Short mmCIF file of the C-alpha atoms (twelve columns), coordinates in Angstrom:
data_MODEL
# 
_entry.id   MODEL 
# 
loop_
_atom_site.group_PDB 
_atom_site.id 
_atom_site.type_symbol 
_atom_site.label_atom_id 
_atom_site.label_alt_id 
_atom_site.label_comp_id 
_atom_site.label_asym_id 
_atom_site.label_seq_id 
_atom_site.Cartn_x 
_atom_site.Cartn_y 
_atom_site.Cartn_z 
_atom_site.pdbx_PDB_model_num 
ATOM 1   C CA . UNK A 1   148.692 127.369 108.928 1 
ATOM 2   C CA . UNK A 2   145.391 126.485 109.447 1 
ATOM 3   C CA . UNK A 3   145.183 125.466 105.672 1 
ATOM 4   C CA . UNK A 4   145.405 121.743 106.439 1 
ATOM 5   C CA . UNK A 5   144.309 120.721 102.946 1 
ATOM 6   C CA . UNK A 6   146.110 123.269 101.256 1 
ATOM 7   C CA . UNK A 7   149.420 121.890 102.874 1 
ATOM 8   C CA . UNK A 8   148.575 118.551 101.751 1 
ATOM 9   C CA . UNK A 9   147.822 119.781 98.078  1 
ATOM 10  C CA . UNK A 10  151.488 121.796 98.166  1 
ATOM 11  C CA . UNK A 11  153.399 118.779 99.816  1 
ATOM 12  C CA . UNK A 12  151.943 116.890 96.674  1 
ATOM 13  C CA . UNK A 13  152.717 119.318 94.087  1 
ATOM 14  C CA . UNK A 14  156.204 119.947 95.466  1 
ATOM 15  C CA . UNK A 15  156.688 116.014 95.252  1 
ATOM 16  C CA . UNK A 16  155.140 115.964 91.678  1 
ATOM 17  C CA . UNK A 17  157.622 119.096 90.611  1 
ATOM 18  C CA . UNK A 18  160.312 116.887 91.659  1 
ATOM 19  C CA . UNK A 19  159.594 113.030 90.986  1 
ATOM 20  C CA . UNK A 20  158.184 113.586 87.880  1 
ATOM 21  C CA . UNK A 21  161.197 115.282 85.806  1 
ATOM 22  C CA . UNK A 22  163.603 112.873 87.854  1 
ATOM 23  C CA . UNK A 23  161.580 109.846 86.484  1 
ATOM 24  C CA . UNK A 24  161.784 111.018 83.194  1 
ATOM 25  C CA . UNK A 25  165.415 111.876 82.927  1 
ATOM 26  C CA . UNK A 26  166.620 108.986 85.043  1 
ATOM 27  C CA . UNK A 27  164.485 105.862 84.567  1 
ATOM 28  C CA . UNK A 28  164.924 104.001 81.503  1 
ATOM 29  C CA . UNK A 29  161.735 103.661 78.881  1 
ATOM 30  C CA . UNK A 30  161.247 100.220 80.163  1 
ATOM 31  C CA . UNK A 31  160.776 100.951 83.640  1 
ATOM 32  C CA . UNK A 32  157.147 100.890 85.385  1 
ATOM 33  C CA . UNK A 33  158.231 103.943 87.115  1 
ATOM 34  C CA . UNK A 34  158.998 106.170 84.020  1 
ATOM 35  C CA . UNK A 35  156.791 108.979 82.996  1 
ATOM 36  C CA . UNK A 36  157.311 109.973 79.235  1 
ATOM 37  C CA . UNK A 37  158.008 113.159 78.029  1 
ATOM 38  C CA . UNK A 38  154.365 113.068 76.315  1 
ATOM 39  C CA . UNK A 39  152.976 112.467 79.875  1 
ATOM 40  C CA . UNK A 40  155.118 115.102 81.661  1 
ATOM 41  C CA . UNK A 41  154.164 117.684 78.879  1 
ATOM 42  C CA . UNK A 42  150.313 117.004 79.402  1 
ATOM 43  C CA . UNK A 43  150.751 117.303 83.263  1 
ATOM 44  C CA . UNK A 44  152.858 120.528 82.819  1 
ATOM 45  C CA . UNK A 45  149.884 122.145 80.950  1 
ATOM 46  C CA . UNK A 46  147.142 120.730 83.801  1 
ATOM 47  C CA . UNK A 47  149.607 122.549 86.603  1 
ATOM 48  C CA . UNK A 48  149.441 125.739 84.031  1 
ATOM 49  C CA . UNK A 49  145.530 125.570 83.986  1 
ATOM 50  C CA . UNK A 50  145.274 124.770 87.964  1 
ATOM 51  C CA . UNK A 51  147.313 128.272 88.094  1 
ATOM 52  C CA . UNK A 52  144.671 129.867 86.135  1 
ATOM 53  C CA . UNK A 53  141.860 128.561 88.090  1 
ATOM 54  C CA . UNK A 54  143.547 129.709 91.351  1 
ATOM 55  C CA . UNK A 55  143.407 133.327 89.606  1 
ATOM 56  C CA . UNK A 56  139.947 132.747 89.130  1 
ATOM 57  C CA . UNK A 57  138.465 131.660 92.196  1 
ATOM 58  C CA . UNK A 58  140.601 134.323 93.978  1 
ATOM 59  C CA . UNK A 59  138.455 136.983 92.068  1 
ATOM 60  C CA . UNK A 60  135.191 134.776 91.930  1 
ATOM 61  C CA . UNK A 61  135.159 132.524 94.903  1 
ATOM 62  C CA . UNK A 62  136.467 135.444 97.308  1 
ATOM 63  C CA . UNK A 63  135.265 138.841 96.136  1 
ATOM 64  C CA . UNK A 64  132.189 137.710 94.062  1 
ATOM 65  C CA . UNK A 65  133.483 139.189 90.544  1 
ATOM 66  C CA . UNK A 66  132.475 136.646 88.143  1 
ATOM 67  C CA . UNK A 67  134.891 137.127 85.160  1 
ATOM 68  C CA . UNK A 68  134.146 135.574 81.720  1 
ATOM 69  C CA . UNK A 69  136.866 136.815 80.187  1 
ATOM 70  C CA . UNK A 70  140.264 135.578 81.973  1 
ATOM 71  C CA . UNK A 71  141.125 133.532 78.915  1 
ATOM 72  C CA . UNK A 72  142.176 137.057 77.588  1 
ATOM 73  C CA . UNK A 73  144.743 137.486 80.321  1 
ATOM 74  C CA . UNK A 74  145.820 134.124 79.914  1 
ATOM 75  C CA . UNK A 75  146.397 134.419 76.240  1 
ATOM 76  C CA . UNK A 76  148.075 137.748 76.530  1 
ATOM 77  C CA . UNK A 77  150.636 136.473 78.568  1 
ATOM 78  C CA . UNK A 78  151.017 133.182 76.172  1 
ATOM 79  C CA . UNK A 79  151.658 135.948 73.299  1 
ATOM 80  C CA . UNK A 80  154.393 137.926 75.476  1 
ATOM 81  C CA . UNK A 81  156.267 134.498 75.715  1 
ATOM 82  C CA . UNK A 82  155.427 133.571 72.399  1 
ATOM 83  C CA . UNK A 83  157.070 136.771 70.960  1 
ATOM 84  C CA . UNK A 84  159.978 136.052 72.900  1 
ATOM 85  C CA . UNK A 85  160.431 132.642 71.428  1 
ATOM 86  C CA . UNK A 86  159.846 133.679 67.933  1 
ATOM 87  C CA . UNK A 87  162.864 136.262 68.533  1 
ATOM 88  C CA . UNK A 88  164.864 133.557 69.474  1 
ATOM 89  C CA . UNK A 89  164.345 131.549 66.203  1 
ATOM 90  C CA . UNK A 90  166.530 134.215 64.286  1 
ATOM 91  C CA . UNK A 91  167.805 133.143 61.047  1 
ATOM 92  C CA . UNK A 92  166.875 129.658 61.444  1 
ATOM 93  C CA . UNK A 93  163.128 130.251 60.195  1 
ATOM 94  C CA . UNK A 94  162.235 129.148 56.887  1 
ATOM 95  C CA . UNK A 95  163.033 132.533 55.199  1 
ATOM 96  C CA . UNK A 96  166.411 132.904 57.190  1 
ATOM 97  C CA . UNK A 97  165.758 136.397 58.250  1 
ATOM 98  C CA . UNK A 98  167.368 137.267 61.461  1 
ATOM 99  C CA . UNK A 99  165.254 139.935 62.495  1 
ATOM 100 C CA . UNK A 100 161.457 139.278 61.123  1 
ATOM 101 C CA . UNK A 101 159.611 135.941 62.112  1 
ATOM 102 C CA . UNK A 102 158.526 133.724 59.134  1 
ATOM 103 C CA . UNK A 103 154.765 135.197 58.831  1 
ATOM 104 C CA . UNK A 104 156.179 138.908 58.738  1 
ATOM 105 C CA . UNK A 105 158.482 137.941 55.773  1 
ATOM 106 C CA . UNK A 106 155.644 136.375 53.829  1 
ATOM 107 C CA . UNK A 107 153.280 139.078 54.411  1 
ATOM 108 C CA . UNK A 108 155.970 141.363 53.019  1 
ATOM 109 C CA . UNK A 109 156.741 143.264 56.030  1 
ATOM 110 C CA . UNK A 110 159.946 145.069 55.899  1 
ATOM 111 C CA . UNK A 111 160.732 146.205 59.509  1 
ATOM 112 C CA . UNK A 112 159.936 144.892 62.796  1 
ATOM 113 C CA . UNK A 113 156.964 146.604 64.509  1 
ATOM 114 C CA . UNK A 114 157.712 148.978 67.738  1 
ATOM 115 C CA . UNK A 115 155.956 146.530 70.060  1 
ATOM 116 C CA . UNK A 116 158.023 143.489 68.901  1 
ATOM 117 C CA . UNK A 117 161.244 145.739 70.114  1 
ATOM 118 C CA . UNK A 118 162.955 144.255 73.729  1 
ATOM 119 C CA . UNK A 119 161.407 140.929 72.878  1 
ATOM 120 C CA . UNK A 120 164.740 139.488 72.394  1 
ATOM 121 C CA . UNK A 121 165.545 139.972 75.828  1 
ATOM 122 C CA . UNK A 122 164.008 137.047 78.141  1 
ATOM 123 C CA . UNK A 123 163.737 139.788 81.431  1 
ATOM 124 C CA . UNK A 124 161.706 142.028 79.358  1 
ATOM 125 C CA . UNK A 125 159.493 139.131 77.779  1 
ATOM 126 C CA . UNK A 126 158.855 138.269 81.189  1 
ATOM 127 C CA . UNK A 127 158.484 141.817 82.469  1 
ATOM 128 C CA . UNK A 128 155.616 141.940 79.827  1 
ATOM 129 C CA . UNK A 129 154.016 138.687 80.812  1 
ATOM 130 C CA . UNK A 130 153.103 140.561 83.674  1 
ATOM 131 C CA . UNK A 131 152.660 144.171 82.525  1 
ATOM 132 C CA . UNK A 132 150.193 143.588 79.693  1 
ATOM 133 C CA . UNK A 133 147.775 141.632 81.341  1 
ATOM 134 C CA . UNK A 134 148.088 143.880 84.403  1 
ATOM 135 C CA . UNK A 135 147.755 147.173 82.722  1 
ATOM 136 C CA . UNK A 136 144.519 145.836 80.713  1 
ATOM 137 C CA . UNK A 137 143.342 144.698 83.863  1 
ATOM 138 C CA . UNK A 138 143.951 147.906 85.554  1 
ATOM 139 C CA . UNK A 139 142.294 149.849 82.957  1 
ATOM 140 C CA . UNK A 140 139.183 147.892 82.418  1 
ATOM 141 C CA . UNK A 141 138.547 147.329 86.181  1 
ATOM 142 C CA . UNK A 142 139.072 151.013 86.972  1 
ATOM 143 C CA . UNK A 143 136.170 151.735 84.239  1 
ATOM 144 C CA . UNK A 144 134.133 149.090 85.239  1 
ATOM 145 C CA . UNK A 145 134.257 148.811 89.092  1 
ATOM 146 C CA . UNK A 146 134.080 152.969 89.464  1 
ATOM 147 C CA . UNK A 147 130.754 152.736 87.201  1 
ATOM 148 C CA . UNK A 148 129.690 149.884 89.702  1 
ATOM 149 C CA . UNK A 149 128.830 147.770 87.216  1 
ATOM 150 C CA . UNK A 150 128.374 144.488 88.783  1 
ATOM 151 C CA . UNK A 151 126.721 140.793 88.156  1 
ATOM 152 C CA . UNK A 152 125.890 139.791 85.249  1 
ATOM 153 C CA . UNK A 153 126.590 143.073 83.261  1 
ATOM 154 C CA . UNK A 154 130.018 142.747 84.280  1 
ATOM 155 C CA . UNK A 155 130.261 139.310 83.357  1 
ATOM 156 C CA . UNK A 156 129.103 140.113 79.744  1 
ATOM 157 C CA . UNK A 157 131.186 142.888 79.260  1 
ATOM 158 C CA . UNK A 158 134.256 140.919 80.463  1 
ATOM 159 C CA . UNK A 159 133.224 138.422 77.766  1 
ATOM 160 C CA . UNK A 160 132.970 140.978 75.330  1 
ATOM 161 C CA . UNK A 161 136.463 142.284 76.061  1 
ATOM 162 C CA . UNK A 162 137.918 138.706 75.025  1 
ATOM 163 C CA . UNK A 163 136.014 138.609 72.070  1 
ATOM 164 C CA . UNK A 164 137.071 141.820 70.694  1 
ATOM 165 C CA . UNK A 165 140.327 140.961 71.280  1 
ATOM 166 C CA . UNK A 166 139.835 137.352 69.477  1 
ATOM 167 C CA . UNK A 167 138.822 139.473 66.282  1 
ATOM 168 C CA . UNK A 168 141.801 141.660 66.789  1 
ATOM 169 C CA . UNK A 169 144.324 139.167 66.906  1 
ATOM 170 C CA . UNK A 170 142.782 137.364 63.979  1 
ATOM 171 C CA . UNK A 171 143.907 140.090 61.722  1 
ATOM 172 C CA . UNK A 172 147.199 139.579 59.919  1 
ATOM 173 C CA . UNK A 173 148.084 143.277 60.199  1 
ATOM 174 C CA . UNK A 174 148.122 143.438 63.921  1 
ATOM 175 C CA . UNK A 175 151.907 141.724 63.825  1 
ATOM 176 C CA . UNK A 176 150.954 138.697 65.781  1 
ATOM 177 C CA . UNK A 177 150.491 135.798 63.130  1 
ATOM 178 C CA . UNK A 178 146.713 136.200 62.413  1 
ATOM 179 C CA . UNK A 179 144.918 132.948 62.111  1 
ATOM 180 C CA . UNK A 180 148.095 130.580 62.443  1 
ATOM 181 C CA . UNK A 181 149.590 132.642 65.686  1 
ATOM 182 C CA . UNK A 182 153.124 131.906 66.785  1 
ATOM 183 C CA . UNK A 183 154.430 128.643 66.487  1 
ATOM 184 C CA . UNK A 184 157.696 126.683 65.323  1 
ATOM 185 C CA . UNK A 185 159.662 127.749 68.394  1 
ATOM 186 C CA . UNK A 186 163.299 126.407 68.793  1 
ATOM 187 C CA . UNK A 187 164.852 127.287 72.054  1 
ATOM 188 C CA . UNK A 188 164.138 128.985 75.077  1 
ATOM 189 C CA . UNK A 189 167.141 130.383 77.040  1 
ATOM 190 C CA . UNK A 190 169.396 128.720 74.438  1 
ATOM 191 C CA . UNK A 191 167.922 125.293 75.175  1 
ATOM 192 C CA . UNK A 192 166.290 123.247 72.957  1 
ATOM 193 C CA . UNK A 193 162.829 123.306 73.530  1 
ATOM 194 C CA . UNK A 194 162.595 119.560 72.299  1 
ATOM 195 C CA . UNK A 195 165.338 118.377 74.800  1 
ATOM 196 C CA . UNK A 196 163.740 116.031 77.594  1 
ATOM 197 C CA . UNK A 197 165.442 118.171 80.008  1 
ATOM 198 C CA . UNK A 198 164.100 121.317 78.936  1 
ATOM 199 C CA . UNK A 199 160.651 119.816 79.179  1 
ATOM 200 C CA . UNK A 200 161.590 118.694 82.590  1 
ATOM 201 C CA . UNK A 201 162.685 122.310 83.529  1 
ATOM 202 C CA . UNK A 202 159.198 123.706 82.274  1 
ATOM 203 C CA . UNK A 203 157.443 121.272 84.160  1 
ATOM 204 C CA . UNK A 204 159.282 121.973 87.398  1 
ATOM 205 C CA . UNK A 205 158.876 125.840 86.368  1 
ATOM 206 C CA . UNK A 206 155.046 125.155 86.429  1 
ATOM 207 C CA . UNK A 207 154.851 123.361 89.301  1 
ATOM 208 C CA . UNK A 208 156.842 126.043 91.431  1 
ATOM 209 C CA . UNK A 209 154.723 128.791 90.008  1 
ATOM 210 C CA . UNK A 210 151.725 127.086 90.825  1 
ATOM 211 C CA . UNK A 211 152.882 126.676 94.127  1 
ATOM 212 C CA . UNK A 212 153.822 130.751 94.470  1 
ATOM 213 C CA . UNK A 213 150.452 131.568 93.143  1 
ATOM 214 C CA . UNK A 214 148.443 129.588 95.485  1 
ATOM 215 C CA . UNK A 215 150.539 130.958 98.564  1 
ATOM 216 C CA . UNK A 216 149.965 134.379 97.314  1 
ATOM 217 C CA . UNK A 217 146.426 134.261 96.827  1 
ATOM 218 C CA . UNK A 218 146.230 132.132 100.137 1 
ATOM 219 C CA . UNK A 219 148.110 135.204 101.980 1 
ATOM 220 C CA . UNK A 220 145.699 137.679 100.444 1 
ATOM 221 C CA . UNK A 221 142.354 135.914 101.433 1 
ATOM 222 C CA . UNK A 222 143.591 135.475 105.054 1 
ATOM 223 C CA . UNK A 223 144.733 138.964 105.428 1 
ATOM 224 C CA . UNK A 224 142.658 141.736 106.665 1 
ATOM 225 C CA . UNK A 225 142.207 142.608 103.079 1 
ATOM 226 C CA . UNK A 226 140.666 139.150 102.231 1 
ATOM 227 C CA . UNK A 227 138.081 139.727 105.126 1 
ATOM 228 C CA . UNK A 228 137.016 142.912 103.180 1 
ATOM 229 C CA . UNK A 229 137.116 141.142 100.042 1 
ATOM 230 C CA . UNK A 230 134.654 138.568 101.404 1 
ATOM 231 C CA . UNK A 231 132.892 141.310 102.863 1 
ATOM 232 C CA . UNK A 232 131.991 142.516 99.781  1 
ATOM 233 C CA . UNK A 233 131.301 139.367 98.101  1 
ATOM 234 C CA . UNK A 234 128.745 138.793 100.271 1 
ATOM 235 C CA . UNK A 235 127.052 142.482 100.539 1 
ATOM 236 C CA . UNK A 236 128.758 145.088 98.673  1 
ATOM 237 C CA . UNK A 237 126.502 147.918 99.436  1 
ATOM 238 C CA . UNK A 238 126.805 147.146 103.192 1 
ATOM 239 C CA . UNK A 239 130.678 147.290 103.238 1 
ATOM 240 C CA . UNK A 240 130.321 150.587 100.907 1 
ATOM 241 C CA . UNK A 241 128.110 152.128 103.533 1 
ATOM 242 C CA . UNK A 242 130.488 151.329 106.392 1 
ATOM 243 C CA . UNK A 243 133.223 153.402 104.384 1 
ATOM 244 C CA . UNK A 244 135.393 150.828 102.322 1 
ATOM 245 C CA . UNK A 245 136.392 152.093 99.100  1 
ATOM 246 C CA . UNK A 246 135.072 148.738 97.390  1 
ATOM 247 C CA . UNK A 247 136.454 149.699 93.799  1 
ATOM 248 C CA . UNK A 248 139.821 150.117 95.034  1 
ATOM 249 C CA . UNK A 249 139.773 146.438 96.787  1 
ATOM 250 C CA . UNK A 250 138.148 144.577 93.413  1 
ATOM 251 C CA . UNK A 251 140.535 146.685 91.114  1 
ATOM 252 C CA . UNK A 252 143.483 145.308 93.280  1 
ATOM 253 C CA . UNK A 253 142.520 141.564 93.361  1 
ATOM 254 C CA . UNK A 254 141.344 141.788 90.060  1 
ATOM 255 C CA . UNK A 255 144.723 143.154 88.545  1 
ATOM 256 C CA . UNK A 256 146.860 140.249 90.599  1 
ATOM 257 C CA . UNK A 257 144.419 137.602 89.443  1 
ATOM 258 C CA . UNK A 258 145.070 138.847 85.647  1 
ATOM 259 C CA . UNK A 259 148.998 138.609 86.405  1 
ATOM 260 C CA . UNK A 260 148.639 135.282 87.875  1 
ATOM 261 C CA . UNK A 261 146.719 134.298 84.509  1 
ATOM 262 C CA . UNK A 262 149.322 135.903 82.460  1 
ATOM 263 C CA . UNK A 263 152.253 133.868 84.201  1 
ATOM 264 C CA . UNK A 264 150.176 130.361 83.661  1 
ATOM 265 C CA . UNK A 265 149.820 131.616 79.947  1 
ATOM 266 C CA . UNK A 266 153.351 132.148 79.698  1 
ATOM 267 C CA . UNK A 267 154.211 128.770 81.039  1 
ATOM 268 C CA . UNK A 268 151.834 127.010 78.491  1 
ATOM 269 C CA . UNK A 269 153.026 128.049 75.436  1 
ATOM 270 C CA . UNK A 270 156.791 126.761 75.603  1 
ATOM 271 C CA . UNK A 271 154.937 123.349 76.646  1 
ATOM 272 C CA . UNK A 272 152.425 123.007 73.755  1 
ATOM 273 C CA . UNK A 273 154.692 124.921 71.214  1 
ATOM 274 C CA . UNK A 274 151.935 127.473 69.813  1 
ATOM 275 C CA . UNK A 275 149.751 130.341 70.774  1 
ATOM 276 C CA . UNK A 276 147.070 131.672 68.726  1 
ATOM 277 C CA . UNK A 277 143.871 133.532 68.759  1 
ATOM 278 C CA . UNK A 278 141.638 130.640 69.729  1 
ATOM 279 C CA . UNK A 279 143.090 131.000 73.325  1 
ATOM 280 C CA . UNK A 280 140.892 134.210 73.408  1 
ATOM 281 C CA . UNK A 281 137.771 132.118 72.579  1 
ATOM 282 C CA . UNK A 282 134.887 132.985 75.037  1 
ATOM 283 C CA . UNK A 283 134.369 129.394 75.862  1 
ATOM 284 C CA . UNK A 284 137.705 128.684 77.137  1 
ATOM 285 C CA . UNK A 285 137.010 131.426 79.832  1 
ATOM 286 C CA . UNK A 286 133.440 129.487 80.513  1 
ATOM 287 C CA . UNK A 287 135.411 126.414 81.171  1 
ATOM 288 C CA . UNK A 288 137.551 128.063 83.673  1 
ATOM 289 C CA . UNK A 289 134.584 128.948 85.826  1 
ATOM 290 C CA . UNK A 290 133.614 125.177 85.347  1 
ATOM 291 C CA . UNK A 291 136.776 124.158 86.705  1 
ATOM 292 C CA . UNK A 292 136.701 126.354 90.042  1 
ATOM 293 C CA . UNK A 293 132.865 125.426 90.266  1 
ATOM 294 C CA . UNK A 294 133.362 121.486 89.828  1 
ATOM 295 C CA . UNK A 295 136.588 121.843 92.346  1 
ATOM 296 C CA . UNK A 296 134.874 124.024 94.917  1 
ATOM 297 C CA . UNK A 297 134.651 127.766 94.708  1 
ATOM 298 C CA . UNK A 298 136.424 129.672 97.310  1 
ATOM 299 C CA . UNK A 299 138.454 127.088 98.664  1 
ATOM 300 C CA . UNK A 300 141.517 127.483 96.380  1 
ATOM 301 C CA . UNK A 301 142.849 123.906 96.739  1 
ATOM 302 C CA . UNK A 302 139.391 123.047 95.325  1 
ATOM 303 C CA . UNK A 303 140.469 125.236 92.316  1 
ATOM 304 C CA . UNK A 304 143.217 123.198 91.865  1 
ATOM 305 C CA . UNK A 305 141.601 119.900 92.038  1 
ATOM 306 C CA . UNK A 306 138.667 120.919 89.843  1 
ATOM 307 C CA . UNK A 307 141.208 122.318 86.941  1 
ATOM 308 C CA . UNK A 308 143.196 119.134 86.814  1 
ATOM 309 C CA . UNK A 309 139.977 116.731 87.234  1 
ATOM 310 C CA . UNK A 310 138.171 118.509 84.180  1 
ATOM 311 C CA . UNK A 311 140.918 118.763 82.044  1 
ATOM 312 C CA . UNK A 312 142.173 115.155 82.780  1 
ATOM 313 C CA . UNK A 313 138.547 114.109 81.512  1 
ATOM 314 C CA . UNK A 314 138.752 116.101 78.765  1 
ATOM 315 C CA . UNK A 315 141.667 114.639 77.489  1 
ATOM 316 C CA . UNK A 316 140.112 111.342 77.671  1 
ATOM 317 C CA . UNK A 317 136.583 111.984 76.700  1 
ATOM 318 C CA . UNK A 318 137.961 114.215 73.669  1 
ATOM 319 C CA . UNK A 319 139.607 110.934 72.356  1 
ATOM 320 C CA . UNK A 320 136.917 108.424 73.068  1 
ATOM 321 C CA . UNK A 321 133.893 110.252 72.658  1 
ATOM 322 C CA . UNK A 322 134.965 113.425 70.620  1 
ATOM 323 C CA . UNK A 323 131.104 114.338 69.621  1 
ATOM 324 C CA . UNK A 324 130.011 114.145 73.176  1 
ATOM 325 C CA . UNK A 325 132.635 116.311 75.136  1 
ATOM 326 C CA . UNK A 326 130.765 119.394 75.224  1 
ATOM 327 C CA . UNK A 327 127.396 117.989 76.352  1 
ATOM 328 C CA . UNK A 328 129.486 115.893 78.916  1 
ATOM 329 C CA . UNK A 329 130.893 119.053 80.098  1 
ATOM 330 C CA . UNK A 330 128.011 120.988 80.114  1 
ATOM 331 C CA . UNK A 331 126.253 118.156 82.092  1 
ATOM 332 C CA . UNK A 332 129.026 118.024 84.679  1 
ATOM 333 C CA . UNK A 333 128.286 122.049 85.504  1 
ATOM 334 C CA . UNK A 334 124.686 121.140 85.559  1 
ATOM 335 C CA . UNK A 335 124.948 118.466 88.256  1 
ATOM 336 C CA . UNK A 336 127.517 120.145 90.225  1 
ATOM 337 C CA . UNK A 337 125.254 123.513 90.528  1 
ATOM 338 C CA . UNK A 338 122.459 120.852 91.324  1 
ATOM 339 C CA . UNK A 339 123.710 118.697 93.623  1 
ATOM 340 C CA . UNK A 340 127.323 119.606 94.323  1 
ATOM 341 C CA . UNK A 341 127.229 123.363 95.274  1 
ATOM 342 C CA . UNK A 342 130.512 123.200 97.253  1 
ATOM 343 C CA . UNK A 343 132.246 121.359 94.434  1 
ATOM 344 C CA . UNK A 344 134.148 118.120 94.866  1 
ATOM 345 C CA . UNK A 345 136.197 119.297 97.886  1 
ATOM 346 C CA . UNK A 346 132.493 119.765 99.741  1 
ATOM 347 C CA . UNK A 347 131.285 116.409 98.986  1 
ATOM 348 C CA . UNK A 348 132.559 114.941 102.075 1 
ATOM 349 C CA . UNK A 349 131.467 117.922 104.176 1 
ATOM 350 C CA . UNK A 350 127.905 117.406 102.500 1 
ATOM 351 C CA . UNK A 351 127.747 113.531 103.316 1 
ATOM 352 C CA . UNK A 352 129.103 114.268 107.047 1 
ATOM 353 C CA . UNK A 353 125.972 116.946 107.441 1 
ATOM 354 C CA . UNK A 354 123.628 114.707 105.560 1 
ATOM 355 C CA . UNK A 355 124.506 111.405 108.076 1 
ATOM 356 C CA . UNK A 356 124.422 113.915 111.017 1 
ATOM 357 C CA . UNK A 357 120.822 115.268 109.776 1 
ATOM 358 C CA . UNK A 358 119.901 111.696 109.651 1 
ATOM 359 C CA . UNK A 359 121.074 110.417 112.936 1 
ATOM 360 C CA . UNK A 360 119.324 113.523 114.610 1 
ATOM 361 C CA . UNK A 361 115.858 112.724 112.936 1 
ATOM 362 C CA . UNK A 362 115.984 109.118 113.762 1 
ATOM 363 C CA . UNK A 363 116.795 110.192 117.798 1 
ATOM 364 C CA . UNK A 364 113.888 112.800 117.472 1 
ATOM 365 C CA . UNK A 365 111.805 109.866 116.310 1 
ATOM 366 C CA . UNK A 366 113.030 107.564 118.946 1 
ATOM 367 C CA . UNK A 367 112.505 110.390 121.705 1 
ATOM 368 C CA . UNK A 368 109.077 110.804 120.288 1 
ATOM 369 C CA . UNK A 369 108.278 107.235 120.427 1 
ATOM 370 C CA . UNK A 370 109.283 106.938 123.802 1 
ATOM 371 C CA . UNK A 371 106.952 109.753 125.081 1 
ATOM 372 C CA . UNK A 372 104.094 108.180 123.414 1 
# 
């Protein structure tokens, strides 16, 4: 309840989640207040990215775990949703095979792999959205944290993890569509994915998921557990000396963060219509860190703002200055590091502090002049 900025943000997100779908469905296209399906889908993508940024901020901003591999958890959640959507195509595919997706028929597969079993059921797919990223994060985190791998070394091995998955999913014999990935989705829960009503429902679901993800993260960081996480971030060796099982705390928050990333990926896929190994690319995980840094590390609401701002800028500049976008992104990160250490949300506080310092210095000079 003390999170004033968070309350404002959640109020705006809730209003957006309701108003934007209604304006798309109820208002005529000629109306000034009508939101096009394209714009709504684009905003839905931003909301998924914002949930992913909250997941990254939870571990980096509050526990000091700089993960450069969170794109792996996002992509795994997306693949789990993509597998469900592929199973829903049935005999409407190019090859009219009721069991095998088109890419398997093309590659002369004769039966559905065992790890595709169950994905014809929505509840099972949603369970896998949480379980697969969570189990990977648990295994990876247990090995890394018990070995006391920290700092840049942990960042490097998380990046190695996502790169290894990128190479694996590119292989056709993995059974995930190879380079092309999973696409040509038809419907979800029996509703046509191309219908405006379905798009509106997905946007609403993305907004509600972001709100719930924010509240879960906020609950964690404001609890006694959250205070221990901050202590680990500030001085892990001292927290360990005081008797805390540091690896258990880090493992817990790492798994929760991975599950949130998986949910973001699952909501992202039906809105963009494709999931391929490119989502595992290390550059994607690095971009997530930039979102959080630009918005404001260790604030949660700053991560949401940073994700939306940077991705909006990416959408604009990749169209206007496609060849310069990566340079602009790198420059933005450098400027943020040098001049906005607390991100965009800390800019006002920085200006207030600077103004207060200037007033104090002016008062001191005036006092010295009076004494002279």
